[in-house]
Amino acid sequence: MQPGGCVISNTIEKSIEINAPRARVWRALTSHTEFGTWFGLAIDAPFEVGKVSTGKITIEGFTHVPWSSTIKAMEEPAYFAYTWHPYAVDPDVDYSGEPETLVEFWLEEGDGQTSVRVRETGFDNLSAHRVAEALRANTNGWGFQLENIKKHVEN
């Protein structure tokens, strides 16, 4: 519960249908180079479960922001998960001591399409002054990023 009795959700969940086989969407999601292309990142090395993925955001206005996530699961062809510091974009703030959120993707194939569902949880573990801004930014961001992966895969 936030100050004033306002309850803020701990979860962002969004989905999209992509006109492509699940194997193609899986590759776009789990290849570090393809992920970087549609997400707006230059990632240093392939994703590996249990390892930290690093790089740099390439989106104009955010090129000062480093990318860091820990790959939690890669269960081909249906489940991919990582943790990260949500909306950690202020160059004057060290986010390393802050709890991370969990980002999970599920892929389901049917009728020549792949349904992609993303869920991010753990916002309630952030400091109170960060929760609302991180939720707002990432709620908008996940809608944008799902459109990006759809365009990337379908083109």
Coordinates of N, CA and C in Angstrom, one line a residue:
M1 N 0.9 -1.2 0.0 CA 0.0 0.0 0.0 C 0.9 1.2 0.0
Q2 N 0.6 2.2 -0.9 CA 1.4 3.4 -1.0 C 0.8 4.4 -0.1
P3 N 1.5 5.5 0.2 CA 0.9 6.6 1.1 C -0.4 7.0 0.6
G4 N -1.3 7.3 1.5 CA -2.7 7.8 1.1 C -3.6 6.6 0.9
G5 N -3.1 5.4 1.1 CA -4.0 4.3 0.9 C -4.2 3.8 -0.5
C6 N -3.4 4.3 -1.4 CA -3.4 3.9 -2.8 C -2.6 2.6 -3.0
V7 N -3.3 1.6 -3.6 CA -2.6 0.3 -3.9 C -2.0 0.4 -5.3
I8 N -0.7 0.1 -5.4 CA -0.1 0.0 -6.7 C 0.3 -1.4 -7.0
S9 N 0.0 -1.8 -8.2 CA 0.2 -3.2 -8.6 C 1.7 -3.5 -8.6
N10 N 2.0 -4.8 -8.3 CA 3.4 -5.3 -8.3 C 3.7 -5.8 -9.7
T11 N 2.8 -5.8 -10.6 CA 2.9 -6.6 -11.9 C 2.6 -5.8 -13.1
I12 N 3.4 -5.9 -14.2 CA 3.0 -5.5 -15.5 C 2.9 -6.7 -16.3
E13 N 1.8 -6.8 -17.1 CA 1.6 -8.0 -18.0 C 1.0 -7.5 -19.3
K14 N 1.7 -7.9 -20.4 CA 1.2 -7.5 -21.7 C 1.4 -8.7 -22.6
S15 N 0.7 -8.7 -23.8 CA 0.9 -9.8 -24.8 C 0.6 -9.2 -26.2
I16 N 1.1 -10.0 -27.1 CA 1.0 -9.6 -28.5 C 1.0 -10.9 -29.4
E17 N 0.3 -10.8 -30.5 CA 0.3 -11.9 -31.5 C 1.3 -11.6 -32.6
I18 N 2.2 -12.5 -32.9 CA 3.2 -12.3 -34.0 C 2.9 -13.3 -35.1
N19 N 2.9 -12.9 -36.3 CA 2.7 -13.8 -37.5 C 4.0 -14.4 -37.8
A20 N 4.4 -15.4 -37.0 CA 5.7 -16.1 -37.3 C 5.7 -17.4 -36.4
P21 N 6.4 -18.4 -36.8 CA 6.5 -19.6 -36.0 C 7.3 -19.3 -34.7
R22 N 7.0 -20.1 -33.7 CA 7.5 -19.9 -32.4 C 9.1 -19.9 -32.4
A23 N 9.6 -20.8 -33.2 CA 11.1 -20.9 -33.3 C 11.7 -19.6 -33.7
R24 N 11.1 -18.9 -34.6 CA 11.6 -17.6 -35.1 C 11.5 -16.5 -34.0
V25 N 10.4 -16.5 -33.3 CA 10.2 -15.6 -32.2 C 11.2 -15.9 -31.1
W26 N 11.4 -17.1 -30.8 CA 12.4 -17.6 -29.8 C 13.8 -17.0 -30.1
R27 N 14.2 -17.2 -31.4 CA 15.5 -16.7 -31.8 C 15.6 -15.2 -31.6
A28 N 14.5 -14.4 -31.9 CA 14.6 -13.0 -31.8 C 14.6 -12.6 -30.3
L29 N 14.1 -13.4 -29.5 CA 14.0 -13.1 -28.0 C 15.3 -13.5 -27.3
T30 N 16.0 -14.6 -27.7 CA 17.1 -15.1 -27.0 C 18.5 -15.0 -27.6
S31 N 18.5 -14.6 -28.9 CA 19.8 -14.2 -29.5 C 20.2 -12.8 -29.0
H32 N 21.3 -12.7 -28.4 CA 21.7 -11.4 -27.8 C 21.7 -10.3 -28.9
T33 N 22.1 -10.7 -30.1 CA 22.2 -9.7 -31.2 C 20.8 -9.3 -31.7
E34 N 19.9 -10.3 -31.8 CA 18.6 -9.9 -32.3 C 17.8 -9.2 -31.2
F35 N 17.9 -9.6 -29.9 CA 17.3 -9.0 -28.8 C 17.7 -7.5 -28.8
G36 N 19.0 -7.3 -29.0 CA 19.6 -5.9 -29.0 C 19.0 -5.1 -30.1
T37 N 18.8 -5.7 -31.3 CA 18.3 -4.9 -32.4 C 16.9 -4.4 -32.1
W38 N 16.0 -5.2 -31.7 CA 14.6 -4.8 -31.5 C 14.4 -4.0 -30.2
F39 N 15.2 -4.3 -29.2 CA 15.1 -3.7 -27.9 C 15.8 -2.3 -27.8
G40 N 16.8 -2.1 -28.6 CA 17.6 -0.9 -28.6 C 18.8 -1.0 -27.7
L41 N 19.6 -2.1 -27.9 CA 20.7 -2.3 -27.1 C 21.9 -2.8 -27.9
A42 N 23.1 -2.6 -27.4 CA 24.3 -3.2 -27.9 C 24.8 -4.1 -26.8
I43 N 24.5 -5.4 -26.9 CA 24.8 -6.4 -25.8 C 26.2 -7.0 -26.1
D44 N 27.0 -7.1 -25.0 CA 28.4 -7.6 -25.2 C 28.6 -9.0 -25.5
A45 N 27.7 -9.9 -25.1 CA 28.0 -11.4 -25.3 C 26.7 -12.1 -25.3
P46 N 26.7 -13.4 -25.8 CA 25.4 -14.2 -25.8 C 24.9 -14.4 -24.4
F47 N 23.5 -14.5 -24.4 CA 22.8 -14.8 -23.1 C 23.2 -16.2 -22.7
E48 N 23.4 -16.3 -21.3 CA 23.7 -17.6 -20.7 C 23.1 -17.6 -19.4
V49 N 22.3 -18.7 -19.1 CA 21.6 -18.8 -17.8 C 22.6 -18.7 -16.7
G50 N 22.3 -17.9 -15.7 CA 23.1 -17.7 -14.5 C 24.2 -16.6 -14.7
K51 N 24.3 -16.1 -15.9 CA 25.3 -15.0 -16.1 C 24.7 -13.7 -16.3
V52 N 25.5 -12.7 -16.0 CA 25.1 -11.3 -16.1 C 25.3 -10.9 -17.6
S53 N 24.3 -10.3 -18.2 CA 24.4 -9.7 -19.5 C 24.6 -8.2 -19.4
T54 N 25.6 -7.7 -20.1 CA 25.9 -6.3 -20.1 C 26.0 -5.7 -21.5
G55 N 25.9 -4.4 -21.5 CA 25.9 -3.7 -22.8 C 25.5 -2.3 -22.5
K56 N 25.0 -1.7 -23.6 CA 24.6 -0.3 -23.5 C 23.3 0.0 -24.3
I57 N 22.5 0.8 -23.8 CA 21.2 1.2 -24.5 C 21.6 2.1 -25.7
T58 N 21.0 1.8 -26.9 CA 21.3 2.6 -28.1 C 20.2 3.5 -28.5
I59 N 19.1 3.6 -27.7 CA 18.0 4.5 -28.0 C 18.3 5.9 -27.7
E60 N 18.1 6.8 -28.6 CA 18.4 8.2 -28.5 C 17.8 8.8 -27.2
G61 N 18.6 9.5 -26.4 CA 18.2 10.0 -25.2 C 18.5 9.1 -24.0
F62 N 18.9 7.9 -24.3 CA 19.2 6.9 -23.2 C 20.6 6.2 -23.4
T63 N 21.4 6.8 -24.4 CA 22.7 6.1 -24.7 C 23.7 6.2 -23.6
H64 N 23.4 7.0 -22.5 CA 24.2 7.0 -21.3 C 23.9 5.9 -20.4
V65 N 22.9 5.1 -20.7 CA 22.4 4.1 -19.7 C 23.1 2.7 -20.0
P66 N 23.8 2.1 -19.1 CA 24.3 0.8 -19.3 C 23.2 -0.2 -19.2
W67 N 23.3 -1.4 -19.9 CA 22.4 -2.5 -19.8 C 23.1 -3.6 -18.9
S68 N 22.3 -4.0 -17.9 CA 22.8 -5.1 -17.1 C 21.5 -5.9 -16.7
S69 N 21.6 -7.2 -16.9 CA 20.5 -8.1 -16.5 C 21.2 -9.5 -16.2
T70 N 20.5 -10.3 -15.4 CA 21.0 -11.6 -15.1 C 20.0 -12.6 -15.7
I71 N 20.5 -13.4 -16.6 CA 19.6 -14.4 -17.3 C 19.3 -15.5 -16.3
K72 N 18.0 -15.7 -16.1 CA 17.5 -16.6 -15.1 C 17.0 -18.0 -15.7
A73 N 16.5 -17.9 -16.9 CA 16.0 -19.2 -17.6 C 15.9 -19.0 -19.1
M74 N 16.2 -20.0 -19.8 CA 16.1 -20.1 -21.2 C 15.6 -21.5 -21.5
E75 N 14.3 -21.7 -21.5 CA 13.7 -23.0 -21.7 C 13.1 -23.1 -23.1
E76 N 13.9 -23.4 -24.1 CA 13.5 -23.4 -25.5 C 12.4 -24.4 -25.7
P77 N 11.3 -24.0 -26.4 CA 11.1 -22.7 -27.1 C 10.0 -21.9 -26.5
A78 N 9.9 -22.0 -25.2 CA 8.7 -21.4 -24.6 C 8.9 -20.4 -23.4
Y79 N 10.0 -20.3 -22.8 CA 10.1 -19.5 -21.6 C 11.5 -18.9 -21.5
F80 N 11.6 -17.6 -21.3 CA 12.8 -16.8 -21.1 C 12.6 -15.9 -20.0
A81 N 13.6 -15.8 -19.1 CA 13.5 -14.9 -18.0 C 14.8 -14.2 -17.6
Y82 N 14.7 -13.0 -17.1 CA 15.9 -12.3 -16.6 C 15.5 -11.3 -15.5
T83 N 16.4 -10.9 -14.7 CA 16.2 -9.9 -13.7 C 17.0 -8.6 -14.1
W84 N 16.5 -7.5 -13.7 CA 17.2 -6.2 -14.0 C 16.7 -5.1 -13.0
H85 N 17.4 -4.0 -13.1 CA 16.9 -2.8 -12.4 C 16.0 -2.0 -13.3
P86 N 14.7 -1.9 -13.0 CA 13.8 -1.3 -13.9 C 13.9 0.2 -13.9
Y87 N 13.8 0.8 -15.1 CA 13.9 2.2 -15.3 C 15.1 2.8 -14.5
A88 N 16.2 2.2 -14.7 CA 17.5 2.7 -14.0 C 18.2 3.6 -15.0
V89 N 17.7 4.8 -15.2 CA 18.2 5.7 -16.2 C 18.9 7.0 -15.7
D90 N 18.9 7.2 -14.4 CA 19.6 8.5 -13.9 C 21.1 8.2 -13.8
P91 N 21.9 8.9 -14.5 CA 23.3 8.7 -14.5 C 24.0 9.0 -13.1
D92 N 23.3 9.7 -12.3 CA 23.8 10.1 -11.0 C 23.4 9.2 -9.9
V93 N 22.7 8.1 -10.2 CA 22.2 7.1 -9.2 C 22.9 5.8 -9.4
D94 N 23.4 5.2 -8.3 CA 23.9 3.8 -8.4 C 22.8 2.9 -8.0
Y95 N 22.3 2.1 -8.9 CA 21.2 1.2 -8.7 C 21.6 -0.1 -8.2
S96 N 22.9 -0.4 -8.1 CA 23.4 -1.7 -7.9 C 22.9 -2.3 -6.5
G97 N 22.6 -1.5 -5.6 CA 22.1 -2.0 -4.3 C 20.6 -2.2 -4.2
E98 N 19.9 -1.8 -5.3 CA 18.5 -1.8 -5.3 C 18.0 -3.2 -5.7
P99 N 16.9 -3.7 -5.2 CA 16.3 -5.0 -5.7 C 16.0 -4.9 -7.2
E100 N 16.1 -6.1 -7.8 CA 15.7 -6.1 -9.2 C 14.3 -6.7 -9.4
T101 N 13.7 -6.4 -10.6 CA 12.5 -7.0 -10.9 C 12.7 -8.2 -11.8
L102 N 11.8 -9.1 -11.9 CA 11.8 -10.3 -12.8 C 11.0 -10.1 -14.0
V103 N 11.6 -10.3 -15.2 CA 11.0 -10.2 -16.5 C 10.9 -11.6 -17.0
E104 N 9.6 -12.0 -17.4 CA 9.4 -13.3 -17.9 C 8.7 -13.2 -19.2
F105 N 9.1 -14.1 -20.2 CA 8.4 -14.2 -21.5 C 7.9 -15.6 -21.7
W106 N 6.7 -15.7 -22.2 CA 6.1 -17.0 -22.5 C 5.7 -17.0 -24.0
L107 N 6.1 -18.0 -24.7 CA 5.7 -18.1 -26.2 C 4.8 -19.3 -26.4
E108 N 3.7 -19.1 -27.0 CA 2.8 -20.1 -27.4 C 2.4 -20.0 -28.9
E109 N 2.5 -21.2 -29.6 CA 2.2 -21.2 -31.0 C 0.9 -21.8 -31.3
G110 N 0.2 -21.2 -32.3 CA -1.1 -21.7 -32.7 C -1.5 -21.0 -34.0
D111 N -2.1 -21.8 -34.9 CA -2.6 -21.2 -36.2 C -1.6 -20.3 -36.9
G112 N -0.4 -20.7 -37.0 CA 0.6 -20.0 -37.7 C 1.1 -18.7 -37.0
Q113 N 0.7 -18.5 -35.8 CA 1.1 -17.3 -35.0 C 1.7 -17.7 -33.7
T114 N 2.5 -16.8 -33.2 CA 3.0 -17.0 -31.8 C 2.5 -15.9 -30.9
S115 N 2.0 -16.3 -29.8 CA 1.5 -15.4 -28.8 C 2.7 -15.2 -27.8
V116 N 3.1 -13.9 -27.6 CA 4.2 -13.5 -26.7 C 3.5 -12.8 -25.5
R117 N 3.8 -13.3 -24.3 CA 3.3 -12.7 -23.1 C 4.5 -12.3 -22.3
V118 N 4.6 -11.1 -21.8 CA 5.6 -10.6 -21.0 C 5.0 -10.2 -19.6
R119 N 5.7 -10.6 -18.6 CA 5.3 -10.2 -17.2 C 6.5 -9.7 -16.5
E120 N 6.4 -8.5 -15.8 CA 7.4 -8.0 -14.9 C 6.9 -7.9 -13.5
T121 N 7.5 -8.5 -12.6 CA 7.1 -8.5 -11.2 C 8.2 -8.0 -10.3
G122 N 7.9 -7.6 -9.1 CA 8.8 -7.3 -8.0 C 8.9 -5.8 -7.7
F123 N 8.1 -5.0 -8.3 CA 8.1 -3.6 -8.1 C 7.9 -3.2 -6.6
D124 N 7.2 -4.0 -5.9 CA 6.9 -3.8 -4.5 C 8.2 -3.9 -3.6
N125 N 9.2 -4.4 -4.2 CA 10.5 -4.5 -3.5 C 11.4 -3.3 -3.6
L126 N 11.0 -2.4 -4.6 CA 11.7 -1.2 -4.8 C 11.5 -0.2 -3.7
S127 N 12.4 0.8 -3.5 CA 12.1 1.9 -2.6 C 10.9 2.7 -3.0
A128 N 10.1 3.2 -2.0 CA 8.8 3.8 -2.3 C 8.9 4.9 -3.3
H129 N 10.0 5.7 -3.3 CA 10.1 6.8 -4.3 C 10.3 6.3 -5.7
R130 N 10.6 5.1 -5.9 CA 10.9 4.6 -7.3 C 9.7 3.8 -7.9
V131 N 8.8 3.3 -7.1 CA 7.8 2.3 -7.5 C 6.9 2.9 -8.7
A132 N 6.3 4.0 -8.4 CA 5.3 4.6 -9.4 C 6.0 4.9 -10.7
E133 N 7.2 5.6 -10.6 CA 7.9 5.9 -11.9 C 8.3 4.7 -12.7
A134 N 8.9 3.7 -12.0 CA 9.3 2.5 -12.7 C 8.1 1.8 -13.3
L135 N 7.0 1.7 -12.6 CA 5.8 1.0 -13.1 C 5.3 1.8 -14.3
R136 N 5.2 3.1 -14.3 CA 4.7 3.9 -15.4 C 5.6 3.7 -16.6
A137 N 6.9 3.9 -16.4 CA 7.9 3.8 -17.5 C 7.8 2.4 -18.1
N138 N 7.9 1.4 -17.3 CA 7.9 0.0 -17.9 C 6.6 -0.4 -18.5
T139 N 5.5 0.0 -17.9 CA 4.2 -0.3 -18.5 C 4.2 0.2 -20.0
N140 N 4.5 1.5 -20.2 CA 4.6 2.1 -21.5 C 5.7 1.4 -22.3
G141 N 6.8 1.1 -21.7 CA 8.0 0.5 -22.4 C 7.7 -0.9 -22.9
W142 N 6.9 -1.7 -22.1 CA 6.7 -3.1 -22.6 C 5.7 -3.1 -23.8
G143 N 4.8 -2.1 -23.8 CA 3.9 -2.0 -25.0 C 4.7 -1.7 -26.2
F144 N 5.6 -0.8 -26.1 CA 6.5 -0.4 -27.2 C 7.4 -1.5 -27.6
Q145 N 8.0 -2.2 -26.6 CA 9.0 -3.3 -27.0 C 8.3 -4.5 -27.6
L146 N 7.0 -4.8 -27.2 CA 6.3 -5.9 -27.9 C 6.0 -5.5 -29.4
E147 N 5.7 -4.3 -29.6 CA 5.5 -3.8 -31.0 C 6.9 -3.9 -31.8
N148 N 8.0 -3.6 -31.1 CA 9.3 -3.7 -31.7 C 9.6 -5.2 -32.1
I149 N 9.4 -6.1 -31.2 CA 9.7 -7.5 -31.6 C 8.8 -8.0 -32.7
K150 N 7.6 -7.6 -32.7 CA 6.7 -8.0 -33.7 C 7.2 -7.4 -35.1
K151 N 7.5 -6.2 -35.2 CA 8.0 -5.6 -36.4 C 9.3 -6.3 -36.8
H152 N 10.2 -6.5 -35.9 CA 11.5 -7.2 -36.2 C 11.3 -8.6 -36.8
V153 N 10.4 -9.3 -36.2 CA 10.2 -10.7 -36.6 C 9.4 -10.8 -37.9
E154 N 8.4 -9.9 -38.1 CA 7.5 -10.0 -39.2 C 8.1 -9.4 -40.5
N155 N 9.1 -8.5 -40.4 CA 9.7 -7.9 -41.5 C 10.9 -8.7 -42.1

